[in-house]
mmCIF file of C-alpha atoms in Angstrom:
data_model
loop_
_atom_site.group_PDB
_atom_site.id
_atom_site.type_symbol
_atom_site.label_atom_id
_atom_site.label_comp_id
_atom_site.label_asym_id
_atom_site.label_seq_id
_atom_site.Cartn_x
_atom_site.Cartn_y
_atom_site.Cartn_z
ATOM 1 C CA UNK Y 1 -7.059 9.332 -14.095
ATOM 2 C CA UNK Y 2 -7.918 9.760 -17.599
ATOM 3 C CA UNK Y 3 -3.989 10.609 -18.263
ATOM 4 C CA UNK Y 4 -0.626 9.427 -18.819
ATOM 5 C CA UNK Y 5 2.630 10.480 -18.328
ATOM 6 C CA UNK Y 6 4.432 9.919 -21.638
ATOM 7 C CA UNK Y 7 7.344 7.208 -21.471
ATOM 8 C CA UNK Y 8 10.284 9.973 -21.890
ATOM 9 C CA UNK Y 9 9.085 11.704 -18.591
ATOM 10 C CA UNK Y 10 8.310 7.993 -16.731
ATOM 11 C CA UNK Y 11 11.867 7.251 -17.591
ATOM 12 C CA UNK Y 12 13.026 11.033 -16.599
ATOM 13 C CA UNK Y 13 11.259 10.219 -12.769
ATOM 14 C CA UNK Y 14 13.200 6.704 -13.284
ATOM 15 C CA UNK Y 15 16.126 8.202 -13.177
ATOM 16 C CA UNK Y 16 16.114 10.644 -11.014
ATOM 17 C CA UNK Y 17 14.263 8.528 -7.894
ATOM 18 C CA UNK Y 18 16.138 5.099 -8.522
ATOM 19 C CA UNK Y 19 17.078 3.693 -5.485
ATOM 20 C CA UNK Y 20 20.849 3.413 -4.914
ATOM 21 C CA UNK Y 21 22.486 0.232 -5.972
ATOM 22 C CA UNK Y 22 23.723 -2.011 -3.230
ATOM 23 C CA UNK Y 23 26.494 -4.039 -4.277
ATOM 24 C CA UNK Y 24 25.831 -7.532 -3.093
ATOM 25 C CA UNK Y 25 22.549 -6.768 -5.553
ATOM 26 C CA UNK Y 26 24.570 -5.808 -8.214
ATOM 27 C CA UNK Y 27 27.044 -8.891 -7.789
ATOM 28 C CA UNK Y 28 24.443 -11.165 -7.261
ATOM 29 C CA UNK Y 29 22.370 -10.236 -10.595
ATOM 30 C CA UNK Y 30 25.669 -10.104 -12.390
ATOM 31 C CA UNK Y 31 26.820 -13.818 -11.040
ATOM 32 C CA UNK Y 32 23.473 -14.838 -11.982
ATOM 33 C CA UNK Y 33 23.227 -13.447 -15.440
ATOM 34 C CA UNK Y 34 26.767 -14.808 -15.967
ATOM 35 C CA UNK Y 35 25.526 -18.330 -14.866
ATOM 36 C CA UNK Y 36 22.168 -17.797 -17.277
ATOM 37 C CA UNK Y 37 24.278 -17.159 -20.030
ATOM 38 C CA UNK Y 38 26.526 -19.698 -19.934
ATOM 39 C CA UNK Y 39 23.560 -22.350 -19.156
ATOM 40 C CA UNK Y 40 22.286 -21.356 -22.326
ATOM 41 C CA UNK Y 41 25.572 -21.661 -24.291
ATOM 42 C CA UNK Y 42 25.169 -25.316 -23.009
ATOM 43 C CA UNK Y 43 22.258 -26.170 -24.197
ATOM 44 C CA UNK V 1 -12.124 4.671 -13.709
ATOM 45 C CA UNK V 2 -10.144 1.496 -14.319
ATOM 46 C CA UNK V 3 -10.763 -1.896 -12.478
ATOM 47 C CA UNK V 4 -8.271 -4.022 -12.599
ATOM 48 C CA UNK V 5 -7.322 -7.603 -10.809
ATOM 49 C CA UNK V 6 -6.202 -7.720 -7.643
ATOM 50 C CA UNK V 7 -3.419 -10.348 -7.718
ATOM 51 C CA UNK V 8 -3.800 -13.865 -9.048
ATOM 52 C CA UNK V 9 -7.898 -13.636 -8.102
ATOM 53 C CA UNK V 10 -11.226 -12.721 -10.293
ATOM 54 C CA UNK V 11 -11.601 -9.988 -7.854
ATOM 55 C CA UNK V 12 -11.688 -6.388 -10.202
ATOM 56 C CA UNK V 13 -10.962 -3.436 -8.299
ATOM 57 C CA UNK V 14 -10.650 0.329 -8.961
ATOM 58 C CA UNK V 15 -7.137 1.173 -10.091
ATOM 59 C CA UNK V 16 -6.987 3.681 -7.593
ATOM 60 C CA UNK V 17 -8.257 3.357 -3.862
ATOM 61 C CA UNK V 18 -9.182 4.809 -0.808
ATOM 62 C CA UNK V 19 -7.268 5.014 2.421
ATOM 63 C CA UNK V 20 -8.816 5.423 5.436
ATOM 64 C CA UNK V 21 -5.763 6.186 8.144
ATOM 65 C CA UNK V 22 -7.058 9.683 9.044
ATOM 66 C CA UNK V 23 -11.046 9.029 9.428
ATOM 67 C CA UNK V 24 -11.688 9.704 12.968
ATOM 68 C CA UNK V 25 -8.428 11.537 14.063
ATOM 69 C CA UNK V 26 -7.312 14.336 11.406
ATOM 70 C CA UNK V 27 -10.156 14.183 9.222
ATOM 71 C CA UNK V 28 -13.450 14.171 11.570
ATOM 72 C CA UNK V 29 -16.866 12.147 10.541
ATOM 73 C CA UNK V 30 -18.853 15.170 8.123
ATOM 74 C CA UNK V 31 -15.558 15.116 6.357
ATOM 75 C CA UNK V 32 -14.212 11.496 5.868
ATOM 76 C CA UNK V 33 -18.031 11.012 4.494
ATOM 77 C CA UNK V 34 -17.579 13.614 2.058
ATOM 78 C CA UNK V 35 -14.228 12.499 0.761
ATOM 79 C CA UNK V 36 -15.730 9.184 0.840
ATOM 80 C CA UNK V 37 -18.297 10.483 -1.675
ATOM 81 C CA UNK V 38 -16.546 12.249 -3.970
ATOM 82 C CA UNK V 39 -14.154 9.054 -4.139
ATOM 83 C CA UNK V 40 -17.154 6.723 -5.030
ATOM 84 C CA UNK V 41 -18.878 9.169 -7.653
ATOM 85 C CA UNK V 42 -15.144 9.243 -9.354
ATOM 86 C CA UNK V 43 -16.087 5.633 -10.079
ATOM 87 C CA UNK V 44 -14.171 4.146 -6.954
ATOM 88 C CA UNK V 45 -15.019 1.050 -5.242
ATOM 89 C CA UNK V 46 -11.655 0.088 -3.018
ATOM 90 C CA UNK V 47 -11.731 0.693 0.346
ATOM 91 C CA UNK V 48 -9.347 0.205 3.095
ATOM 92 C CA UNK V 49 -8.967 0.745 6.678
ATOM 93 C CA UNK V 50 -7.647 -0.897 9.852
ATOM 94 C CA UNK V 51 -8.647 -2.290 13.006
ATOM 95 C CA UNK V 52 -5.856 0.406 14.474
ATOM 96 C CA UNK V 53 -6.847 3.449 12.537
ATOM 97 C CA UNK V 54 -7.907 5.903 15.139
ATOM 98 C CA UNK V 55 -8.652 2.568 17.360
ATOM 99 C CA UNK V 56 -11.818 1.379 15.949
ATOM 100 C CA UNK V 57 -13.104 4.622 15.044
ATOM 101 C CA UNK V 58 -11.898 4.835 11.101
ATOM 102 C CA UNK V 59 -14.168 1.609 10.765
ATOM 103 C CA UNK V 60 -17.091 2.397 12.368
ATOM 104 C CA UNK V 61 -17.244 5.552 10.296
ATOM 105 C CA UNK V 62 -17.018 3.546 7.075
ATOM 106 C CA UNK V 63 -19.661 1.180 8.439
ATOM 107 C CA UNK V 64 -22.057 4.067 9.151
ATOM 108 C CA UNK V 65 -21.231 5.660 6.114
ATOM 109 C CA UNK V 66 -21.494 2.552 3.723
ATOM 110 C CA UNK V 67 -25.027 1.617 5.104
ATOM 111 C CA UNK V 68 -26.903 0.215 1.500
ATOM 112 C CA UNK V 69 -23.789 0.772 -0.377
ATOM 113 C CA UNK V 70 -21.926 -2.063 0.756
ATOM 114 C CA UNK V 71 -22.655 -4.504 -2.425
ATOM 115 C CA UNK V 72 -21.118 -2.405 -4.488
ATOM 116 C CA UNK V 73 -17.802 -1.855 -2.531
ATOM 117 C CA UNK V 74 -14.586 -4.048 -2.378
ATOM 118 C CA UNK V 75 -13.912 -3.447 1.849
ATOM 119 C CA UNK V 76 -10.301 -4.233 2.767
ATOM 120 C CA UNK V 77 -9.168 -3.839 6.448
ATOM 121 C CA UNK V 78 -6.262 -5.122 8.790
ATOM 122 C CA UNK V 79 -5.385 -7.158 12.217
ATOM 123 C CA UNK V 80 -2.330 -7.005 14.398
ATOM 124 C CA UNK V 81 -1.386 -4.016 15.565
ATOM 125 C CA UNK V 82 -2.573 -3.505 19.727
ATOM 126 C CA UNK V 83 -6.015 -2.357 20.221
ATOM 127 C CA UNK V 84 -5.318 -2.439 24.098
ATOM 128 C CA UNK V 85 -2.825 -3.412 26.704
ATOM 129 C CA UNK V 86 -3.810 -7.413 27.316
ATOM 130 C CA UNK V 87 -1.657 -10.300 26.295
ATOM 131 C CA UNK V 88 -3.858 -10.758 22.744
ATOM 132 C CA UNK V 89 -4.925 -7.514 21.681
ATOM 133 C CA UNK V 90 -3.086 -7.595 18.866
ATOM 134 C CA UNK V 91 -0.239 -9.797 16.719
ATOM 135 C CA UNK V 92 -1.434 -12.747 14.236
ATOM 136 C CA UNK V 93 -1.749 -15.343 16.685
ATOM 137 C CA UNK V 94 -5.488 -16.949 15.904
ATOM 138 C CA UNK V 95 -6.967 -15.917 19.161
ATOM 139 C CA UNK V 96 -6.193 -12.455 18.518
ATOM 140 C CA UNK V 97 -7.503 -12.740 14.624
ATOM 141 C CA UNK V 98 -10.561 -14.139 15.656
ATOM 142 C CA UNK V 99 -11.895 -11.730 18.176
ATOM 143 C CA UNK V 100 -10.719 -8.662 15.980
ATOM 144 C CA UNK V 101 -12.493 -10.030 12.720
ATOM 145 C CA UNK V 102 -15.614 -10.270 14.576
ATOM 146 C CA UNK V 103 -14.809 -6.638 16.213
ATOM 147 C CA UNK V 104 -14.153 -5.493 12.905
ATOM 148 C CA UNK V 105 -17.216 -7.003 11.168
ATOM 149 C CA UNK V 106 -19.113 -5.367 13.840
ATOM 150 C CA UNK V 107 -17.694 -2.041 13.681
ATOM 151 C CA UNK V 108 -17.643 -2.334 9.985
ATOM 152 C CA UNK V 109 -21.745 -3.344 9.864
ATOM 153 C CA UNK V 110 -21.337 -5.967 7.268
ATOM 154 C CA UNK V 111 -20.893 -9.962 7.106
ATOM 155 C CA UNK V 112 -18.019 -9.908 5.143
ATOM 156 C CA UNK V 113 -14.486 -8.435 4.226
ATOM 157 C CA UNK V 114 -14.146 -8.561 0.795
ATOM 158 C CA UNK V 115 -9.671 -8.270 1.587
ATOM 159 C CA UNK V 116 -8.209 -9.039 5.013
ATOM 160 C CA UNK V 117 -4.800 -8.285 5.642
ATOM 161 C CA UNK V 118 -2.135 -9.010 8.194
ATOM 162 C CA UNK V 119 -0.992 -5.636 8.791
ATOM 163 C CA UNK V 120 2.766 -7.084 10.231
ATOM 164 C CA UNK V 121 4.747 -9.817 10.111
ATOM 165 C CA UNK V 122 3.986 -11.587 13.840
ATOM 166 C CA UNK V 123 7.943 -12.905 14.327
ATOM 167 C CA UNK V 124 5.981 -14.360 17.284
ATOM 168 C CA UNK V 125 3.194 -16.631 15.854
ATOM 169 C CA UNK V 126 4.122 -19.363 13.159
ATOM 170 C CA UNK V 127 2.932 -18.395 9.888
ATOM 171 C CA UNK V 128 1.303 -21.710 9.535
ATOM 172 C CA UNK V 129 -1.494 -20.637 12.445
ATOM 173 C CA UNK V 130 -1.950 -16.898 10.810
ATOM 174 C CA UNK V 131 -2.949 -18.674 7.435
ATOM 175 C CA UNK V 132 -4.636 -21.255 8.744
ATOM 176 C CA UNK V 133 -6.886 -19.305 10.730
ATOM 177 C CA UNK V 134 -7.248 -16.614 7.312
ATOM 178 C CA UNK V 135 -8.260 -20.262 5.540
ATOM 179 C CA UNK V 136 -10.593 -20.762 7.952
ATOM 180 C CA UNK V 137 -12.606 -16.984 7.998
ATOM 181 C CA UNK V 138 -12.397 -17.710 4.185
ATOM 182 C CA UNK V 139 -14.067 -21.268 5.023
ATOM 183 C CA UNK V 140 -16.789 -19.572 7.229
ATOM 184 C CA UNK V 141 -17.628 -16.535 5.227
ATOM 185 C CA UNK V 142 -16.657 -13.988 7.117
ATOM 186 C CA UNK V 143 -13.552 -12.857 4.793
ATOM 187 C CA UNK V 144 -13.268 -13.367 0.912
ATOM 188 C CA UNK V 145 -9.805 -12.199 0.520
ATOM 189 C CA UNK V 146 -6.438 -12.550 2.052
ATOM 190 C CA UNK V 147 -3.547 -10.262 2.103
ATOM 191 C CA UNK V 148 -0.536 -9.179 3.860
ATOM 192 C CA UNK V 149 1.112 -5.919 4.764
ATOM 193 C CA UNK V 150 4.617 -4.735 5.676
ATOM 194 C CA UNK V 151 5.963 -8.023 4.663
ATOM 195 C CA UNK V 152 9.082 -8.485 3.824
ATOM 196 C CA UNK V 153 10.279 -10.555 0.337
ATOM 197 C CA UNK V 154 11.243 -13.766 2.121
ATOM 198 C CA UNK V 155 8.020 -13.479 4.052
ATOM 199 C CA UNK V 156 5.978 -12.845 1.357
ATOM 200 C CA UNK V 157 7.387 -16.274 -0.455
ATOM 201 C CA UNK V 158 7.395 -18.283 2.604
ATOM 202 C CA UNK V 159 3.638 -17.002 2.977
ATOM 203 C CA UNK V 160 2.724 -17.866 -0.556
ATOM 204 C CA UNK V 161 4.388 -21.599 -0.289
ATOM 205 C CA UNK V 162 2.699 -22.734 2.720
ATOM 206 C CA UNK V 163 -0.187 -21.948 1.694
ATOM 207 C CA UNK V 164 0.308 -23.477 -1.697
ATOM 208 C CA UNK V 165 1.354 -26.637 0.378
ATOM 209 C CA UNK V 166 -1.700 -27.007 2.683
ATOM 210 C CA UNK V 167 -4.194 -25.685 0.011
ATOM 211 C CA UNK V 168 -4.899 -22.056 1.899
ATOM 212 C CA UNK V 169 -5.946 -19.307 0.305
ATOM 213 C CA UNK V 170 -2.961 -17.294 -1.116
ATOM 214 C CA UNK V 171 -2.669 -13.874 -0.076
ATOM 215 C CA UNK V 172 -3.413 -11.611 -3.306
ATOM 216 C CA UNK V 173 -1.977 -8.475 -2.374
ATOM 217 C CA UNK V 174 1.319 -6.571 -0.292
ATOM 218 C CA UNK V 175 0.668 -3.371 1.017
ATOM 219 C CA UNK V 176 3.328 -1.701 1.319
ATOM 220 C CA UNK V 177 4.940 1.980 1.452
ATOM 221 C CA UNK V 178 5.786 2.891 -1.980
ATOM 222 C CA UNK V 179 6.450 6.241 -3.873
ATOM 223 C CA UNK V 180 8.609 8.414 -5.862
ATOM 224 C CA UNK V 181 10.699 9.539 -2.570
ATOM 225 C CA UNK V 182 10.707 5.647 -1.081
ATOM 226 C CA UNK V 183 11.389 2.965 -3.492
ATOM 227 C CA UNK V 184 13.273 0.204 -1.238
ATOM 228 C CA UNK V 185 10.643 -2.210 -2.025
ATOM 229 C CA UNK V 186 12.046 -2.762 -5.684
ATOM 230 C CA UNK V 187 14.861 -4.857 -4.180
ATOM 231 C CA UNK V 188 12.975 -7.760 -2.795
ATOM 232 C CA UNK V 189 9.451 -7.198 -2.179
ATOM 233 C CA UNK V 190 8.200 -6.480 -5.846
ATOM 234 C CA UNK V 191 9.924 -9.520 -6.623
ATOM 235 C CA UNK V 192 8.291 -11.509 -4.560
ATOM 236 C CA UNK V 193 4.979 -10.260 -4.934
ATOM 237 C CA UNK V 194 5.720 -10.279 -9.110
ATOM 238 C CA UNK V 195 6.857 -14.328 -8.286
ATOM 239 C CA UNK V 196 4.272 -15.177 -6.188
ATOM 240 C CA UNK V 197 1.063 -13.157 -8.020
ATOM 241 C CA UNK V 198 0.401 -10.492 -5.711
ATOM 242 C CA UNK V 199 -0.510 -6.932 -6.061
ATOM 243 C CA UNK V 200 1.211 -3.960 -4.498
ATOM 244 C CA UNK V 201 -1.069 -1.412 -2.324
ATOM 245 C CA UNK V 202 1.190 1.170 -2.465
ATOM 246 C CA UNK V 203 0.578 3.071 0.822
ATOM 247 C CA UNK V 204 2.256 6.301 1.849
ATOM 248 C CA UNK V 205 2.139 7.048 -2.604
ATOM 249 C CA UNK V 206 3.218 10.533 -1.910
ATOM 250 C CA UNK V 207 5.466 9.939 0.914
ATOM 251 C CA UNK V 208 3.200 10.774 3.634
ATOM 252 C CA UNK V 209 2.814 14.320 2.657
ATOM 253 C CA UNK V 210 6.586 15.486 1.150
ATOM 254 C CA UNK V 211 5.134 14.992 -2.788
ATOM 255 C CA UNK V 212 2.452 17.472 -1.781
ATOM 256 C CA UNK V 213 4.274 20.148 -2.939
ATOM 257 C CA UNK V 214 3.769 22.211 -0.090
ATOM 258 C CA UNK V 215 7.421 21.847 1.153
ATOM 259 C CA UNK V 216 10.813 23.406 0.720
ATOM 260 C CA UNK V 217 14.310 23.124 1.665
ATOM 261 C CA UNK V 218 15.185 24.273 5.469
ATOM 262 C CA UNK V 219 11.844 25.052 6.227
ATOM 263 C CA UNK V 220 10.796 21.676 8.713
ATOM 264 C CA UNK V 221 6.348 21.877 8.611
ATOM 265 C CA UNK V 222 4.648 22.629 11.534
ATOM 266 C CA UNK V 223 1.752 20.835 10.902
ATOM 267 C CA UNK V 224 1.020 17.291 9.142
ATOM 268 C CA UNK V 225 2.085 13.806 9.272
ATOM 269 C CA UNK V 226 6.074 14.827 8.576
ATOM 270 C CA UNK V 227 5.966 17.060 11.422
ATOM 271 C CA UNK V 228 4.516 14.829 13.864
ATOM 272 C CA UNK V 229 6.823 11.878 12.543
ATOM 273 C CA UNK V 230 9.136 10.723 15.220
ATOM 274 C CA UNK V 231 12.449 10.521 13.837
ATOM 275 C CA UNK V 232 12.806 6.975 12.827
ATOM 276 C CA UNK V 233 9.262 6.785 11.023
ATOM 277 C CA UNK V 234 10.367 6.860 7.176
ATOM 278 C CA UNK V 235 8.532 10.162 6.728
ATOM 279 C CA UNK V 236 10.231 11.815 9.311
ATOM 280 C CA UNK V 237 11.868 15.186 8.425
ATOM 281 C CA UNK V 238 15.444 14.493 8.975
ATOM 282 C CA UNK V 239 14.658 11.295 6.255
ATOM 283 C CA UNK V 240 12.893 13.129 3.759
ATOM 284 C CA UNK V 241 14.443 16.196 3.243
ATOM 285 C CA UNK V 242 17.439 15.132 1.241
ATOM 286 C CA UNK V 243 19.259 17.010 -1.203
ATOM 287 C CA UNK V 244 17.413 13.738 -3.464
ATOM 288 C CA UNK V 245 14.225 14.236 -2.729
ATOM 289 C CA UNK V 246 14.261 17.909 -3.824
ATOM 290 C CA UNK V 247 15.696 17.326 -7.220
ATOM 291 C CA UNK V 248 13.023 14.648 -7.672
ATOM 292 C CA UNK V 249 10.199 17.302 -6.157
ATOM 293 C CA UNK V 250 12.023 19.680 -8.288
ATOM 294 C CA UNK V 251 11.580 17.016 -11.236
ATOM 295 C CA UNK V 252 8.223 16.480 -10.113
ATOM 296 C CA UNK V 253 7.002 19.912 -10.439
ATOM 297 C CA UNK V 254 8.295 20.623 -13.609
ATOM 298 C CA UNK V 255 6.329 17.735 -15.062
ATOM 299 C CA UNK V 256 3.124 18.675 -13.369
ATOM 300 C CA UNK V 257 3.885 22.659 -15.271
ATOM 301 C CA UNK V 258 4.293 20.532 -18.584
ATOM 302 C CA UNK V 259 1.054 18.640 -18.306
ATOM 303 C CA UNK V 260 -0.828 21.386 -16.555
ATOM 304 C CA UNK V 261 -1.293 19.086 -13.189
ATOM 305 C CA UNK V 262 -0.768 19.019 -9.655
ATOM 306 C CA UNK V 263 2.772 18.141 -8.206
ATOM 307 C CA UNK V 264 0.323 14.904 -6.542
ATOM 308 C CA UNK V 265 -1.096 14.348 -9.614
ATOM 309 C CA UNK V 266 2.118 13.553 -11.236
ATOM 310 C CA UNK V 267 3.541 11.505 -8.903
ATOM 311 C CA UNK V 268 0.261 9.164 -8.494
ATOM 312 C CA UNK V 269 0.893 8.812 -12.173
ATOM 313 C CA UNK V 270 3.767 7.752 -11.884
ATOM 314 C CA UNK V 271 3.231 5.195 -9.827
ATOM 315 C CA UNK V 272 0.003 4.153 -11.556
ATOM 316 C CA UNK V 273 2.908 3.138 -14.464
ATOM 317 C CA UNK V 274 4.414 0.267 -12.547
ATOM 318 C CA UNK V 275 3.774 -2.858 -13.410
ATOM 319 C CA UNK V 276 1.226 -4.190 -10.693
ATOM 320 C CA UNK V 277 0.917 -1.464 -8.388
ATOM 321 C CA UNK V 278 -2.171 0.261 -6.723
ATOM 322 C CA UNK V 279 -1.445 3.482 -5.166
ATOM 323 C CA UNK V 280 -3.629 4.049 -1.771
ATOM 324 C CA UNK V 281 -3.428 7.392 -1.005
ATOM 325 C CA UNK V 282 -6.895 9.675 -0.215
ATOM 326 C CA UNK V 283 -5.561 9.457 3.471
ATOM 327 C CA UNK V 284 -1.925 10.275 2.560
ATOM 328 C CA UNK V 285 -1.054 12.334 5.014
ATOM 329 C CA UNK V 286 -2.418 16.667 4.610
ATOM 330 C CA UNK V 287 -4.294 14.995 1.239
ATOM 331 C CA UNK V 288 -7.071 13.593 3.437
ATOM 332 C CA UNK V 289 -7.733 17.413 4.528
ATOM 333 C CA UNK V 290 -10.578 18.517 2.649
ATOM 334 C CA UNK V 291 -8.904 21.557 1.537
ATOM 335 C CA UNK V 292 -6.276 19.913 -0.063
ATOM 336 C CA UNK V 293 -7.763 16.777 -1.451
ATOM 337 C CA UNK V 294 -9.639 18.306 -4.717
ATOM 338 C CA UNK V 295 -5.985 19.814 -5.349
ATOM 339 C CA UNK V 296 -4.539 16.366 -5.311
ATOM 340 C CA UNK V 297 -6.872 14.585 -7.261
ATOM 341 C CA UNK V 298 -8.027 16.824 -9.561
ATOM 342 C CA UNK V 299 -11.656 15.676 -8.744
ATOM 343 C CA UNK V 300 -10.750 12.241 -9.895
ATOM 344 C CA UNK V 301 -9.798 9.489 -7.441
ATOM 345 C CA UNK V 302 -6.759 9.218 -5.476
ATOM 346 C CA UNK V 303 -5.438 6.192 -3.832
ATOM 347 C CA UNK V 304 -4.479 3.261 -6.330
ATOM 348 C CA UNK V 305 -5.139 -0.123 -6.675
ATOM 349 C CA UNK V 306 -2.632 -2.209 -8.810
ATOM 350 C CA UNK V 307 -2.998 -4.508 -11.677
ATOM 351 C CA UNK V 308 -1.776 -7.742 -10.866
ATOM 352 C CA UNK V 309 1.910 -8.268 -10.944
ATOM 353 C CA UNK V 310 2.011 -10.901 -13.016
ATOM 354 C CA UNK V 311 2.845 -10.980 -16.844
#
């Protein structure tokens, strides 16, 4: 596999093959940024 | 060829390796050796089968086949799934892991499996026994390797902490079904296996057959793994032909016309761009056909072994 895809078309098959977002993921990673970031305003 | 580590472990294996599903039921003996040599003159060294592929038969090919090869190879195969009708033909209890390793070994003609996986999570054994008993084949020789297969994220962590707590050997690698067209994993799984340093085997790489190219809207194949899926297998027709799918085969095939490769080609490559994942994939589906395989591969090897998933 002497070859690679260049990054443009990687993020082009990305795209259009992402799995759907399920929202309990999407809450969850945003409650847990939200908690990151304010942790690290703290210290 | 690439080698790369499998896991959190000093074993190097070929980025890409070979799957063995087919030997002995699609693909008969002449031609499963043939693949199998093209595969290792391509510079590949990963091989995996199962205890259940073709019942037996899939392994005793490979140990006929490997005869004075064997140093050279990194053998993976699996336990749990029934090889017969009796109370402990199959599962991850340690009575049924210790008569199929020594089946296996037998079949297999070696000492040793370099990687041995649990195929399935065994809601019926405690995890505790199934690792113990992998410590112990580890202990005696007979495996080098652990690994699991069609684990789940929560498994996979609860796998890799008890065997942190009683010193076992951590399982270095998830196989698990993993393409372009199936990408579910990426919730939990990859996580997991990312958290606690395990490679991805990514089986079914070109969704058992659909990323061949060879399919269309509202035409349903006659022939190949999709067409004998029964409906609630994840390569079943009814699953794979979404109005998705196509625009990523669509996608797919205008990449391969940019690069001047095959639609497989493409989406192998794709997959050999994630972080930690192997794609497995010679016995994909119509790719282990003879015919078909040089298409796919391009002469070069097929199925993929991963980089480790850690940073």
């Amino acid at each position: 596999m002497g070859w690679r895809l260049a990054e443009e078309d990687i993020a082009l098959l990305d795209a259009v093959s992402a799995p759907p977002e399920i929202y309990p993921y999407r809450f969850i990673r945003w409650a847990q940024g939200l908690v990151y970031r304010e942790e690290l305003l703290r210290r | 060829m690439r080698y790369v580590p499998l896991g959190k472990s000093g074993l190097y294996v070929s980025e890409v390796s070979l799957g063995t599903m087919t030997f002995g039921r699609e693909t008969p003996e002449e031609e499963a050796v043939a693949i199998l040599s093209r595969y290792l003159d391509a510079g590949g060294n990963f091989i995996d089968t199962a205890n259940v592929y073709s019942q037996g038969v899939s392994e005793s090919i490979l140990g006929r086949a490997l005869q004075g090869k064997r140093d050279n190879i990194v053998l993976a195969t699996k336990v749990f799934f029934r090889m017969g009708e009796g109370p402990y033909d199959g599962g991850a209890s340690r009575k049924h892991i210790l008569k199929a390793v020594s089946d296996s070994l037998k079949r297999l003609q070696t000492d040793y499996i370099d990687l041995y996986q649990i195929h399935c999570f065994d809601a019926f054994t405690p995890l505790e026994e199934t690792f113990e008993t992998l410590a112990y084949l580890v202990e005696q020789g007979h495996i080098r390797y652990v690994g699991v297969s069609n684990y789940t994220g929560w498994q996979i962590t609860k796998a890799v902490s008890l065997c942190e707590k009683y010193g076992f050997p951590r399982p270095i690698s998830a196989q698990m079904q993993y393409s372009l067209v199936e990408r579910n994993i990426e919730y939990e799984v990859i996580p997991a296996c990312y958290d606690g340093g395990l490679s991805i085997l990514a089986w079914g790489p070109l969704g058992g057959g659909f990323l061949s190219g060879k399919y269309t809207p509202h035409t349903p194949p006659k022939e190949g793994r999709i067409a004998q899926a029964k409906k609630d297998w994840e390569e079943a027709w009814e699953r794979r032909a979404t109005e998705k799918n196509f625009q990523i085969l669509e996608t797919v095939r205008k990449l391969a016309e940019k690069y001047g490769k095959t639609i497989p080609q493409v989406a192998l490559n794709w997959l050999l761009t994630r972080k930690g994942v192997n794609p497995h994939s010679w016995c994909d589906g119509p790719l282990s056909n003879s015919k078909t395989t040089s298409g796919a591969w391009g002469g070069v090897s097929p199925k993929r072994t991963s980089p480790c998933l850690m940073p």
